Short mmCIF file of C-alpha atoms in Angstrom, two decimals:
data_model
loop_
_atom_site.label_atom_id
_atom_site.label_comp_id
_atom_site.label_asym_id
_atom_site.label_seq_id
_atom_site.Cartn_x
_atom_site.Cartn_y
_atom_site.Cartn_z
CA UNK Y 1 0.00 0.00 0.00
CA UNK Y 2 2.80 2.37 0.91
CA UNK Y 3 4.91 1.79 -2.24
CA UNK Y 4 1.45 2.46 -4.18
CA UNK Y 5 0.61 5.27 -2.32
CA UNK Y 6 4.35 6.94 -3.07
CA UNK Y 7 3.72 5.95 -6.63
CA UNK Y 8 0.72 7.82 -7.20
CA UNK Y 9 1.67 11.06 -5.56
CA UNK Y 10 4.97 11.49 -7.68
CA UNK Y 11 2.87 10.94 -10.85
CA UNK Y 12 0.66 13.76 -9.53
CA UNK Y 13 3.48 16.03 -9.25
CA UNK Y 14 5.23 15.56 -12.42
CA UNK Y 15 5.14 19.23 -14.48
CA UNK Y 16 2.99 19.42 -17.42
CA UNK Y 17 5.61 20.87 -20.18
CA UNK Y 18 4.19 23.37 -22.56
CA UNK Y 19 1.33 24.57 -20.27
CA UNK Y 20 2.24 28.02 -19.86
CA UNK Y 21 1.00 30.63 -22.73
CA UNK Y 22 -1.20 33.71 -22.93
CA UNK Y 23 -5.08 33.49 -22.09
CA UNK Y 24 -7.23 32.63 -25.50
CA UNK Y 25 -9.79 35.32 -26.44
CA UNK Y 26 -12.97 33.92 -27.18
CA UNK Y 27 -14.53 34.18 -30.44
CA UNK Y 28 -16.89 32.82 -32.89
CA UNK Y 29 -20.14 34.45 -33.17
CA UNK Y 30 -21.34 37.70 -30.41
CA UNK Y 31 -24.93 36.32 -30.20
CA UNK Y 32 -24.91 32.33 -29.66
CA UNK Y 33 -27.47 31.01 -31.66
CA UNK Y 34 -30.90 30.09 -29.46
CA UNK Y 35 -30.34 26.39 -30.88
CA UNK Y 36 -26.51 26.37 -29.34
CA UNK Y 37 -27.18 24.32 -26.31
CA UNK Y 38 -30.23 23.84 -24.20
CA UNK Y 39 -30.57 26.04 -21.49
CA UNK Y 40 -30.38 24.06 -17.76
CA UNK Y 41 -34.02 24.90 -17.23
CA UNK Y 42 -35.01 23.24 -20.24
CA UNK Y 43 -32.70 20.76 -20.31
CA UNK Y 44 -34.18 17.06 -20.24
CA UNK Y 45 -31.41 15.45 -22.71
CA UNK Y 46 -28.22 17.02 -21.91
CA UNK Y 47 -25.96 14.67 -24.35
CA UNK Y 48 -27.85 16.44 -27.33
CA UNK Y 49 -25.56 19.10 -29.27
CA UNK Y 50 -25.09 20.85 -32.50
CA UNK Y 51 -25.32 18.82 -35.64
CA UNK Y 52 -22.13 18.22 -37.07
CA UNK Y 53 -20.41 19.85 -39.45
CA UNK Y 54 -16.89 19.71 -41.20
CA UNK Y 55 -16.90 23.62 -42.10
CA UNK Y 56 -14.22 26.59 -40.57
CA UNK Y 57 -16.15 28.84 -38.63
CA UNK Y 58 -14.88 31.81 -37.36
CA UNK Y 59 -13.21 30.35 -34.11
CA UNK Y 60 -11.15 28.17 -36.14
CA UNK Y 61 -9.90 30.30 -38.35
CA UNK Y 62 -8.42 32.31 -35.69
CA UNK Y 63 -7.20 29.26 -34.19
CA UNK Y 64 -5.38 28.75 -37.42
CA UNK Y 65 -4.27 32.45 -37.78
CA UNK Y 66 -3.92 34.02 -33.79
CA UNK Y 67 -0.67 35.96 -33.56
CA UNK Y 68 -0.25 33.59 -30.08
CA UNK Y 69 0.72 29.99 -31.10
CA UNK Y 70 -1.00 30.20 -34.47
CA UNK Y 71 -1.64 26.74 -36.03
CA UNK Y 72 -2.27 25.36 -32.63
CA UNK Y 73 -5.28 23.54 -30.92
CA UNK Y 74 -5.03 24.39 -26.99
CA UNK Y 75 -6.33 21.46 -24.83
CA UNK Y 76 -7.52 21.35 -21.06
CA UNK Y 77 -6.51 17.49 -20.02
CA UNK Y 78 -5.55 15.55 -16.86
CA UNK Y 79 -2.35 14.60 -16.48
CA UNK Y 80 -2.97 12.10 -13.66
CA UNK Y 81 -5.65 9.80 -14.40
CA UNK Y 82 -4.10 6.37 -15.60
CA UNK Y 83 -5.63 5.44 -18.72
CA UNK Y 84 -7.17 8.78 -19.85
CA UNK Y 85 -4.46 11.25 -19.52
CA UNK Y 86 -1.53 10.27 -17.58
CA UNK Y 87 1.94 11.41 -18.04
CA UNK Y 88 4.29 8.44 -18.71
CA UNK Y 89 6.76 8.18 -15.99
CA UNK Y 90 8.86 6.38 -18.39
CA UNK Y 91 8.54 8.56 -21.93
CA UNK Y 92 7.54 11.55 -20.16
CA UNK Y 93 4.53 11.81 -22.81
CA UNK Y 94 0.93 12.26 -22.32
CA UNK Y 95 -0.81 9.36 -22.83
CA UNK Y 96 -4.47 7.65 -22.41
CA UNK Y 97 -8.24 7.62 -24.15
CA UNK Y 98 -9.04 11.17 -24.06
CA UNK Y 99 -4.95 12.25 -25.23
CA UNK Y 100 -6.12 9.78 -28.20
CA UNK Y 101 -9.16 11.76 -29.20
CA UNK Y 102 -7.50 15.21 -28.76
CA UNK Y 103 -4.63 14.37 -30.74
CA UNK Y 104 -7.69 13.28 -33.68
CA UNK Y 105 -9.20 16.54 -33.49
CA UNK Y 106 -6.01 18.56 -34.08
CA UNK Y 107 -5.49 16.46 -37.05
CA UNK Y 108 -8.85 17.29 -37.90
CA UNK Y 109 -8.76 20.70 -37.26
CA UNK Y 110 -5.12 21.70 -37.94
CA UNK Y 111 -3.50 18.69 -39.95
CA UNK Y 112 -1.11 17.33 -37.61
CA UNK Y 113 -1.79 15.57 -34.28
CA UNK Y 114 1.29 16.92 -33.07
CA UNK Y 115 -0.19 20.82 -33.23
CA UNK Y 116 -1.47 20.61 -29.66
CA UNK Y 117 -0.67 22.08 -26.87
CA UNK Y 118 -1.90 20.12 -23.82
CA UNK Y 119 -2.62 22.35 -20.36
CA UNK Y 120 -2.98 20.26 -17.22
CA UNK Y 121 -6.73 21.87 -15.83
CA UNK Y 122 -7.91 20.41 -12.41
CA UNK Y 123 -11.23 18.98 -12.02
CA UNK Y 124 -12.66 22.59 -10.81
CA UNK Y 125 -11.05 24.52 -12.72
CA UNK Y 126 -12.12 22.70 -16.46
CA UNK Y 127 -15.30 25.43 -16.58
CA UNK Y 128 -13.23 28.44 -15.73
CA UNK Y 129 -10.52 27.17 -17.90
CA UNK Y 130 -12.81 27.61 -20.98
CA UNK Y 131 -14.92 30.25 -20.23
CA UNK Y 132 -11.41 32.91 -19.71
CA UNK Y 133 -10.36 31.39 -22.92
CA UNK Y 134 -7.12 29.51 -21.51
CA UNK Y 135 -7.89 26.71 -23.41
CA UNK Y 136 -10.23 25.81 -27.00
CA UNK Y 137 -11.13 22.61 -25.30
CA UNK Y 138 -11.52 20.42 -22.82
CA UNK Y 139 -10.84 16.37 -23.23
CA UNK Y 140 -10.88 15.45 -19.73
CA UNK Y 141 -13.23 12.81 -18.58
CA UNK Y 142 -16.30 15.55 -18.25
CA UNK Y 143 -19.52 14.86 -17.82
CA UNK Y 144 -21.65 16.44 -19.84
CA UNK Y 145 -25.33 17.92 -17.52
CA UNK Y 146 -27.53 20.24 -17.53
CA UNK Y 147 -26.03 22.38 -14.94
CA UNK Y 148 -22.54 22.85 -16.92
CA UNK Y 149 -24.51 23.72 -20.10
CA UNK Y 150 -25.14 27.36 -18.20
CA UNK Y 151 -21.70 27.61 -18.68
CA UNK Y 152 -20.19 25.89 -21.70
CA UNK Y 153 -21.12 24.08 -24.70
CA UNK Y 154 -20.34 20.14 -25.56
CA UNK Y 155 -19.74 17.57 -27.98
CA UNK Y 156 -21.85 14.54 -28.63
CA UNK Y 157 -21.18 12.19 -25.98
CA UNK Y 158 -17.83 9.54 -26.93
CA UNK Y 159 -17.85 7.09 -23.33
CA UNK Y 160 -20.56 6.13 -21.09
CA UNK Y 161 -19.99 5.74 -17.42
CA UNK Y 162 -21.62 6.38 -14.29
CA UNK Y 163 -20.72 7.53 -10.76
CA UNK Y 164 -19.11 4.24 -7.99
CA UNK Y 165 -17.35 4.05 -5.44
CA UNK Y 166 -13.71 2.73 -4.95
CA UNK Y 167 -12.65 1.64 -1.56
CA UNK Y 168 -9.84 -1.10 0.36
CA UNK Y 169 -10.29 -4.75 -0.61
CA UNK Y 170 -11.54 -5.06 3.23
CA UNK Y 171 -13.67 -2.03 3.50
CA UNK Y 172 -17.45 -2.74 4.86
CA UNK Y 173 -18.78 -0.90 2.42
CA UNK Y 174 -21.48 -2.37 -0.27
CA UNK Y 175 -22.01 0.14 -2.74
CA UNK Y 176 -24.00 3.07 -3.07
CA UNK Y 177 -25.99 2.60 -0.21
CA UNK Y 178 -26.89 2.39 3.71
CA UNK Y 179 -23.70 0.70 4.18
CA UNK Y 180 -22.24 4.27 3.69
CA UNK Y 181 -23.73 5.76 7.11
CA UNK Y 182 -20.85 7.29 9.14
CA UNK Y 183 -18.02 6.61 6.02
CA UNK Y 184 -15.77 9.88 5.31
CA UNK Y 185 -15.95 9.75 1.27
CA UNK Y 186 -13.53 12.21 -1.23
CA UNK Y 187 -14.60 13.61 -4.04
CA UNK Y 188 -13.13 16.71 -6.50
CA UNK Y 189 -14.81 19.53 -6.04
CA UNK Y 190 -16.69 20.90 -8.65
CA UNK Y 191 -17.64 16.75 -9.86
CA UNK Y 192 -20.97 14.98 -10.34
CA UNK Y 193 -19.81 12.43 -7.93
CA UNK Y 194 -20.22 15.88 -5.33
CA UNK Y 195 -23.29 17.06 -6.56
CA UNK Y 196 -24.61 13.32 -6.35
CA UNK Y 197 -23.67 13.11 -3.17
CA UNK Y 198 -25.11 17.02 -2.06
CA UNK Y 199 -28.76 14.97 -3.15
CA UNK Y 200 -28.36 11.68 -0.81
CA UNK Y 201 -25.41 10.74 1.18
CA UNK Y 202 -26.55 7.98 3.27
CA UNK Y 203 -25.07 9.67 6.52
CA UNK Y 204 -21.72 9.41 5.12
CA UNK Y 205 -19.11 12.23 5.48
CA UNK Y 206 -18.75 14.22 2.33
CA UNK Y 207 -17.00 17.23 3.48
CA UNK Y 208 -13.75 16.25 2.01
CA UNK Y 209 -13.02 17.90 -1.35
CA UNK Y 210 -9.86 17.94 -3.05
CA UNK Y 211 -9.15 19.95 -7.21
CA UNK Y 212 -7.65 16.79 -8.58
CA UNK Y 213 -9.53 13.47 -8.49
CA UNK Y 214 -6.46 11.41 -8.12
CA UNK Y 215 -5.78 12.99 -5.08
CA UNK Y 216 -8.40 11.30 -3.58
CA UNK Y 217 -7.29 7.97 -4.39
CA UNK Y 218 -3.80 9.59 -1.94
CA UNK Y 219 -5.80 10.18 1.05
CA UNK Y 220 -7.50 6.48 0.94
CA UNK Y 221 -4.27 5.16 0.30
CA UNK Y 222 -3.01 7.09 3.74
CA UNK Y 223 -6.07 5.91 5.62
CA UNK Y 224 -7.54 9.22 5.54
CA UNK Y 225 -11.15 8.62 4.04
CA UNK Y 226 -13.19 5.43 4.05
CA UNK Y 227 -13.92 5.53 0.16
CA UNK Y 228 -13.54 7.28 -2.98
CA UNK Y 229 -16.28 8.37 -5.13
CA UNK Y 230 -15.69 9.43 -8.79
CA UNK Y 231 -17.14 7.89 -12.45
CA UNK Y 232 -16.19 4.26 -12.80
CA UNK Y 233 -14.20 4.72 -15.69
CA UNK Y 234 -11.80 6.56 -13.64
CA UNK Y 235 -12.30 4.43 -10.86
CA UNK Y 236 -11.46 1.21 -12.75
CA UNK Y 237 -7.93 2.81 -13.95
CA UNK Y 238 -6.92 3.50 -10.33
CA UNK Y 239 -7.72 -0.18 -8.66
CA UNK Y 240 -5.46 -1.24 -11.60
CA UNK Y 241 -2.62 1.24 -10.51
CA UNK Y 242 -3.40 0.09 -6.80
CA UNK Y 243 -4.08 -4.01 -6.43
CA UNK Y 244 -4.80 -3.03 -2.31
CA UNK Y 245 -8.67 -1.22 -3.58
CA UNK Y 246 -11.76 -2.25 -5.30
CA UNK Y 247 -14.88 -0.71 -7.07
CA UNK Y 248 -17.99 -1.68 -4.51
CA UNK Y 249 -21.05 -2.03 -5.94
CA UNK Y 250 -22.95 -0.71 -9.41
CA UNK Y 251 -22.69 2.21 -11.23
CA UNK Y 252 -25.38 4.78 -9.45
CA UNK Y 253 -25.81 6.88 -11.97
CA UNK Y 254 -25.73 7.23 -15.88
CA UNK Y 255 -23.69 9.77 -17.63
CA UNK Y 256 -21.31 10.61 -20.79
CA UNK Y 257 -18.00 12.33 -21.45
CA UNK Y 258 -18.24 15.09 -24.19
CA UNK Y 259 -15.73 17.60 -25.21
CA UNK Y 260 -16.21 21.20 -23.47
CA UNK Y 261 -16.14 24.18 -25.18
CA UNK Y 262 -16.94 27.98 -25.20
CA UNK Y 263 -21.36 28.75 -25.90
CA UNK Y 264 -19.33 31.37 -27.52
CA UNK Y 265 -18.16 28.79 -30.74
CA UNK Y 266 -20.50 27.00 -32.16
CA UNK Y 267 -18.56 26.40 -34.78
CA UNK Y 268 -15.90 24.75 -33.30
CA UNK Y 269 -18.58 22.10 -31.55
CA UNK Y 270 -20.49 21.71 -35.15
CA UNK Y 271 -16.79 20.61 -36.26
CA UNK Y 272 -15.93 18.07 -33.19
CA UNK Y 273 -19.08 16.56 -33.51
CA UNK Y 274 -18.41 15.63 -37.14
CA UNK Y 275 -14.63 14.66 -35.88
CA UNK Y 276 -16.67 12.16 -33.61
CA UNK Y 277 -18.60 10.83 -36.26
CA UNK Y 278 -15.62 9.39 -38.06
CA UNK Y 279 -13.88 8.73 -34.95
CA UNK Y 280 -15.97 6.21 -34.09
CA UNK Y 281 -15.91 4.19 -36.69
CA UNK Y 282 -12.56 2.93 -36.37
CA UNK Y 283 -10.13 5.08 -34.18
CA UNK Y 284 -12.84 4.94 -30.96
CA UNK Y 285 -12.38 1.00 -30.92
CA UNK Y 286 -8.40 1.47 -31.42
CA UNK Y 287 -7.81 3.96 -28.65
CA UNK Y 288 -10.38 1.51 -26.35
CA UNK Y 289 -8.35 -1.67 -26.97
CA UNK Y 290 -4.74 -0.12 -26.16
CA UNK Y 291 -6.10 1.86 -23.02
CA UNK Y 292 -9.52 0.01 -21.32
CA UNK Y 293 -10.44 -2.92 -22.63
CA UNK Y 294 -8.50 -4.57 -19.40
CA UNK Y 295 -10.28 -2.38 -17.06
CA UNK Y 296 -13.34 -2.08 -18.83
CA UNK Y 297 -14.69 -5.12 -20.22
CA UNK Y 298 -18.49 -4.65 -21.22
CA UNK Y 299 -18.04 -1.80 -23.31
CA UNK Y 300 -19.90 -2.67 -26.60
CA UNK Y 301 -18.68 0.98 -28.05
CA UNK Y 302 -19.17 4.67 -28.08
CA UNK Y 303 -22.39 6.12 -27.53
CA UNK Y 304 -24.55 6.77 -30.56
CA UNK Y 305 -24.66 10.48 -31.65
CA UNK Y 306 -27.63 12.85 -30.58
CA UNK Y 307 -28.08 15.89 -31.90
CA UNK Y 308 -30.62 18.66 -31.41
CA UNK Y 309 -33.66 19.26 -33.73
#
């Protein structure tokens, strides 16, 4: 457990190279068309998004032509979630499922996957990131709801996954359920699995937040919380960095990664969502194999397309 534990923290402090820069204006179009994104109150189908399309809007062209790192697509990732974006300890590269699909849409976008530059965002931070313009995107395990569309825009869905707990092989706990009733649980601040938890707790302990998920997987490591609550996709990459926890119980809840963006470029969503199209065809099923198919076994595939009327 200790060796694990040791593990895991200096892979949460290795620098992300290349994440410094200038702040991104926003851009694209003043007045957001009605049709954008549905607004929270409205909101009964939150995966729904733009139809696609292949065409350079505004906010791409001046991704393509800004006098700060012209040519390059700037991306809000994790650095420290094994299998989705993780830096290698041995390469010293960024690697994982959601690295995969960024790398796509810069090829897409800008014609090499290499013109990227990746900026390590925390978990509460991946709104503000957007919305000051620090980065065009976020690929970073985010689930897209109703209460984030206030803020930004997304992408069809691309995973499926749903909120669980991880805990210790011996832990008393069941799952998602009484069994939680004086248990001190972590979550990120600014997650679903929080705002989950805000709506029924079972008399657990949810007052411990941390910015980064994977620093909740530290403090049950160190004995300091009884469990660990975060989307099972995530949560089935940790207990195969750490052979000493387990996921306990179901899935409680259903939800889907998109890709974030600015309400303020609806042209750059129209164009990820037709990235996605052909991305799942073949390269979805690729990037699956080599990073979750050992983790994740009953994934039949990415999540069929929805777009608005």
């Amino acid at each position: 457990m200790a060796a694990a534990c040791v593990l895991t923290a200096l892979i949460a402090l290795l620098p992300l190279q290349g994440a410094g820069g200038s702040a991104l204006p926003e851009s694209g179009s003043a007045d957001t068309p009605r049709a954008e994104q549905a607004r929270a109150e409205e909101c009964k189908e939150p995966e729904r998004s733009l139809p696609a399309s292949g065409a350079d809007g505004p906010t791409i062209k001046e991704i393509k032509t800004r006098k700060d790192k012209p040519n390059k697509l700037i991306v809000g990732v994790d650095q420290n979630s094994y299998r989705w974006g993780y830096r290698n300890p041995s390469t010293g590269k960024l690697e994982g499922f959601d690295i995969d699909l960024a790398r796509a849409i810069a090829k897409d976008i800008l014609g090499d996957p290499d013109d990227i530059i990746f900026r390590a965002v925390p978990t509460n931070q991946r709104v503000p990131a957007i919305q000051s313009g620090q980065v065009d995107m976020v690929v970073r395990t985010m689930t897209i709801n109703c209460e984030r569309l206030k803020d930004v825009a997304f992408s069809t869905a691309y995973f499926e996954t749903g909120q669980q707990l991880l805990v210790p092989e011996d832990s008393k706990i069941k799952g998602y359920d009484e069994t939680l009733a004086g248990k001190k649980l972590c979550t990120a601040a600014g997650s679903t699995a929080l705002s989950e938890l805000e709506k029924q707790a079972y008399g657990a302990d949810i007052s411990t937040t941390v910015p980064n998920q994977l620093d909740c997987l530290v403090r049950l490591q160190l004995g300091d919380v009884d469990a660990v609550v975060t989307d099972s996709a995530l949560a089935a990459g940790q207990a195969a960095q750490d052979p000493t926890v387990s996921l306990a119980g179901k899935p409680f809840t259903k939800e889907y990664y998109g890709v974030a963006m600015s309400k303020k470029a609806p042209d750059l969503v129209r164009r990820v969502n037709r990235i996605l199209e052909d991305y799942r065809k073949d390269d979805w099923d690729k990037s699956y194999k080599d990073w979750l198919a050992d983790d994740l076994k009953d994934i039949d595939g990415p999540p069929a397309p929805k777009y608005q009327d």
